[in-house]
């Protein structure tokens, strides 16, 4: 059995970081694809030269030709334009929808058996459009947002309680945007729910509320600080965790943008829900019990996603 093949569509900040992580973890050989000539080839060469130092054997190549993604086991899509300061994720819609069309067609023609992870924003709409354009089964196309959003939430919680992040497990539902729903009740430190820790006097409700708010704006905070571009280290690490779950048939339960088909009373869209990822792709959507506030929060999020899907359909009548 040969090595696995990981195709990365988009060789920008996240794409380059994904390539480095995939190679260091020896997930397989890596193809970096981009429309810009020279950039994927240059990054591939630079990254290949990490090999002798870090001691990995992964072959990393750059390409501007979709034929080179043929037979990919995993495809991670970051192609498109990133947010600039003052620009909302939704502003990106028009530009990135056209990109998803090109990428979807490239995947359909060259790697229809791949597990596809979409990262491009606005995430919940772009993963839906990419699935439509590629024609792949819904369980093989998934969006990355919840892993990142909950990593942000976990980081802030670990900081607040001054504990190891290893013991923190947090949960974020809904769309990837300001309407995401960080679910405090399901967030724990080594199994102890955060609300219980607040009752024990280890933090205050105000502080937890502030953390929830900061998590919601987690992407924007970094965009504002960077001045140009958006977060890329943690987004790349999140995409790799999802790829590993698939390649290793790990059956991990991760919050991902998945296609709902009746679950949570929702239908016909992608939204952030807990899913099981294994060799079958999205093997299961886990339906957790939500209280009224979470349900209402999820509904706001779903409405925002639906609005984006309507905007996509208006922009591209083939959808
Ligand atoms: O949680 C999440 N899902 C996200 C999403 C977290 C952070 C950033 N998120 C989004 O990922 C962000 O808003 C962007 O839409 C993507 C990629 O972010 P990145 O920081 O990697 O953007 P770059 O550095 O601008 O890279 C984008 C690359 C760039 O090299 C372009 O030349 C290329 O995409 N590009 C294309 N590649 C292939 N095909 C087409 N059509 C294309 N158009 C642009």
Short mmCIF file of C-alpha atoms in Angstrom, two decimals, residues 31-225:
data_model
loop_
_atom_site.label_atom_id
_atom_site.label_comp_id
_atom_site.label_asym_id
_atom_site.label_seq_id
_atom_site.Cartn_x
_atom_site.Cartn_y
_atom_site.Cartn_z
CA UNK A 31 0.00 18.32 -3.35
CA UNK A 32 -0.36 22.07 -2.93
CA UNK A 33 -2.62 23.54 -5.60
CA UNK A 34 -3.22 27.21 -6.34
CA UNK A 35 -4.27 29.36 -9.29
CA UNK A 36 -1.28 31.63 -8.78
CA UNK A 37 1.69 30.29 -10.70
CA UNK A 38 4.90 29.76 -8.79
CA UNK A 39 3.48 30.10 -5.27
CA UNK A 40 2.49 26.46 -4.69
CA UNK A 41 5.69 25.30 -6.39
CA UNK A 42 7.82 27.67 -4.31
CA UNK A 43 6.13 26.75 -1.04
CA UNK A 44 6.37 23.05 -1.90
CA UNK A 45 10.11 23.36 -2.49
CA UNK A 46 10.65 25.32 0.71
CA UNK A 47 8.56 22.81 2.69
CA UNK A 48 10.34 19.84 1.09
CA UNK A 49 13.57 21.25 2.42
CA UNK A 50 12.20 20.98 5.94
CA UNK A 51 12.24 17.21 5.40
CA UNK A 52 15.98 16.65 5.94
CA UNK A 53 15.86 18.75 9.12
CA UNK A 54 12.61 17.43 10.59
CA UNK A 55 13.16 13.92 9.25
CA UNK A 56 10.00 13.36 7.27
CA UNK A 57 9.76 11.59 3.95
CA UNK A 58 6.54 13.08 2.63
CA UNK A 59 6.74 14.21 -0.97
CA UNK A 60 5.45 17.77 -1.32
CA UNK A 61 4.68 19.15 -4.77
CA UNK A 62 3.12 22.36 -6.03
CA UNK A 63 0.73 22.56 -8.95
CA UNK A 64 -1.60 24.75 -11.00
CA UNK A 65 -3.21 21.75 -12.68
CA UNK A 66 -6.18 19.91 -11.17
CA UNK A 67 -4.97 16.69 -12.83
CA UNK A 68 -2.33 16.55 -10.08
CA UNK A 69 -4.91 16.04 -7.33
CA UNK A 70 -6.06 12.79 -8.97
CA UNK A 71 -6.59 9.99 -6.49
CA UNK A 72 -6.32 12.22 -3.41
CA UNK A 73 -7.58 10.58 -0.21
CA UNK A 74 -8.17 13.88 1.56
CA UNK A 75 -8.67 17.32 0.07
CA UNK A 76 -8.60 20.44 2.21
CA UNK A 77 -9.96 23.55 0.55
CA UNK A 78 -8.80 27.01 1.61
CA UNK A 79 -8.96 28.59 -1.84
CA UNK A 80 -10.45 32.03 -1.98
CA UNK A 81 -10.03 35.42 -0.49
CA UNK A 82 -9.50 35.97 3.23
CA UNK A 83 -11.17 38.66 5.30
CA UNK A 84 -9.60 42.08 5.49
CA UNK A 85 -10.16 44.38 8.48
CA UNK A 86 -13.71 45.70 8.49
CA UNK A 87 -14.86 43.03 6.04
CA UNK A 88 -17.40 40.50 7.29
CA UNK A 89 -17.23 36.83 6.39
CA UNK A 90 -20.36 37.39 4.32
CA UNK A 91 -18.71 40.04 2.16
CA UNK A 92 -16.57 37.25 0.87
CA UNK A 93 -19.56 35.37 -0.47
CA UNK A 94 -19.64 36.56 -4.07
CA UNK A 95 -15.92 36.09 -4.70
CA UNK A 96 -15.57 32.76 -2.95
CA UNK A 97 -18.71 31.25 -4.49
CA UNK A 98 -17.04 31.42 -7.92
CA UNK A 99 -13.93 29.86 -6.43
CA UNK A 100 -16.00 26.98 -4.98
CA UNK A 101 -17.45 26.34 -8.42
CA UNK A 102 -14.01 25.94 -9.97
CA UNK A 103 -12.76 23.82 -7.06
CA UNK A 104 -15.89 21.65 -6.98
CA UNK A 105 -15.58 20.91 -10.67
CA UNK A 106 -11.87 20.14 -10.27
CA UNK A 107 -12.62 17.67 -7.47
CA UNK A 108 -15.50 16.05 -9.34
CA UNK A 109 -13.33 15.43 -12.40
CA UNK A 110 -10.19 14.28 -10.59
CA UNK A 111 -10.78 13.00 -7.08
CA UNK A 112 -14.43 12.03 -6.56
CA UNK A 113 -13.54 9.48 -3.85
CA UNK A 114 -11.80 11.97 -1.56
CA UNK A 115 -12.90 13.14 1.87
CA UNK A 116 -13.21 16.89 1.43
CA UNK A 117 -12.77 19.41 4.22
CA UNK A 118 -13.77 22.96 3.36
CA UNK A 119 -12.28 25.87 5.30
CA UNK A 120 -13.07 28.79 2.99
CA UNK A 121 -15.39 31.47 4.39
CA UNK A 122 -18.25 32.16 4.74
CA UNK A 123 -17.88 28.57 5.86
CA UNK A 124 -21.39 27.15 6.17
CA UNK A 125 -22.42 28.51 2.77
CA UNK A 126 -19.16 27.63 1.01
CA UNK A 127 -19.13 24.00 2.17
CA UNK A 128 -22.73 23.65 0.97
CA UNK A 129 -21.86 25.20 -2.42
CA UNK A 130 -18.71 23.07 -2.74
CA UNK A 131 -20.77 19.93 -2.11
CA UNK A 132 -23.31 21.03 -4.73
CA UNK A 133 -20.65 21.83 -7.33
CA UNK A 134 -18.63 18.67 -6.67
CA UNK A 135 -21.60 16.31 -6.51
CA UNK A 136 -19.83 14.18 -3.86
CA UNK A 137 -21.93 12.40 -1.23
CA UNK A 138 -22.85 14.67 1.70
CA UNK A 139 -20.99 12.50 4.20
CA UNK A 140 -17.74 13.03 2.29
CA UNK A 141 -17.85 16.83 2.34
CA UNK A 142 -17.55 18.63 5.65
CA UNK A 143 -16.72 22.11 6.87
CA UNK A 144 -14.12 23.11 9.44
CA UNK A 145 -15.19 25.73 11.95
CA UNK A 146 -16.34 24.13 15.20
CA UNK A 147 -12.97 22.53 15.92
CA UNK A 148 -11.37 25.96 15.67
CA UNK A 149 -14.12 27.80 17.52
CA UNK A 150 -14.05 25.30 20.37
CA UNK A 151 -10.24 25.44 20.46
CA UNK A 152 -10.55 29.19 20.96
CA UNK A 153 -13.16 28.67 23.66
CA UNK A 154 -10.97 26.03 25.34
CA UNK A 155 -7.94 28.29 25.27
CA UNK A 156 -9.85 31.09 27.00
CA UNK A 157 -11.33 28.68 29.57
CA UNK A 158 -7.93 27.16 30.35
CA UNK A 159 -6.56 30.67 30.79
CA UNK A 160 -9.41 31.75 33.06
CA UNK A 161 -9.19 28.71 35.35
CA UNK A 162 -5.40 28.49 35.02
CA UNK A 163 -5.49 24.81 34.11
CA UNK A 164 -3.96 22.70 31.35
CA UNK A 165 -5.76 22.95 28.02
CA UNK A 166 -5.47 19.16 27.91
CA UNK A 167 -8.19 18.92 30.55
CA UNK A 168 -10.53 21.38 28.88
CA UNK A 169 -13.27 20.24 26.55
CA UNK A 170 -15.59 22.84 25.10
CA UNK A 171 -18.42 22.79 22.72
CA UNK A 172 -19.55 25.18 20.01
CA UNK A 173 -22.61 24.67 17.84
CA UNK A 174 -24.17 26.51 14.93
CA UNK A 175 -22.82 28.52 12.04
CA UNK A 176 -19.28 29.87 11.89
CA UNK A 177 -19.96 33.48 12.52
CA UNK A 178 -20.99 35.89 15.18
CA UNK A 179 -24.09 33.74 15.73
CA UNK A 180 -22.19 30.63 16.76
CA UNK A 181 -23.42 29.01 19.97
CA UNK A 182 -20.73 28.17 22.52
CA UNK A 183 -22.55 25.67 24.77
CA UNK A 184 -21.32 26.31 28.28
CA UNK A 185 -23.23 23.40 29.85
CA UNK A 186 -21.35 20.89 27.72
CA UNK A 187 -18.00 22.54 28.35
CA UNK A 188 -15.95 20.86 31.03
CA UNK A 189 -12.65 20.74 32.83
CA UNK A 190 -11.84 17.07 33.14
CA UNK A 191 -15.56 16.26 33.11
CA UNK A 192 -16.65 18.98 35.52
CA UNK A 193 -19.14 21.26 33.74
CA UNK A 194 -18.14 24.94 33.65
CA UNK A 195 -21.42 26.06 35.33
CA UNK A 196 -20.52 23.80 38.30
CA UNK A 197 -17.08 25.38 38.50
CA UNK A 198 -18.74 28.80 38.58
CA UNK A 199 -21.01 27.58 41.41
CA UNK A 200 -17.88 26.46 43.23
CA UNK A 201 -16.69 30.06 43.05
CA UNK A 202 -13.75 29.35 40.73
CA UNK A 203 -14.95 31.93 38.23
CA UNK A 204 -17.95 34.20 37.78
CA UNK A 205 -20.85 34.15 35.36
CA UNK A 206 -19.74 37.56 34.05
CA UNK A 207 -16.32 36.21 33.20
CA UNK A 208 -17.78 33.17 31.44
CA UNK A 209 -20.17 35.44 29.52
CA UNK A 210 -17.21 37.55 28.44
CA UNK A 211 -15.38 34.40 27.29
CA UNK A 212 -18.40 33.31 25.26
CA UNK A 213 -18.48 36.73 23.63
CA UNK A 214 -14.75 36.67 22.95
CA UNK A 215 -15.06 33.20 21.41
CA UNK A 216 -17.78 34.45 19.07
CA UNK A 217 -15.54 37.26 17.93
CA UNK A 218 -12.39 35.11 18.03
CA UNK A 219 -11.66 35.36 14.31
CA UNK A 220 -12.29 39.10 14.14
CA UNK A 221 -9.99 39.75 17.10
CA UNK A 222 -7.10 38.18 15.21
CA UNK A 223 -8.00 39.89 11.91
CA UNK A 224 -7.90 43.26 13.68
CA UNK A 225 -4.54 42.52 15.29
#
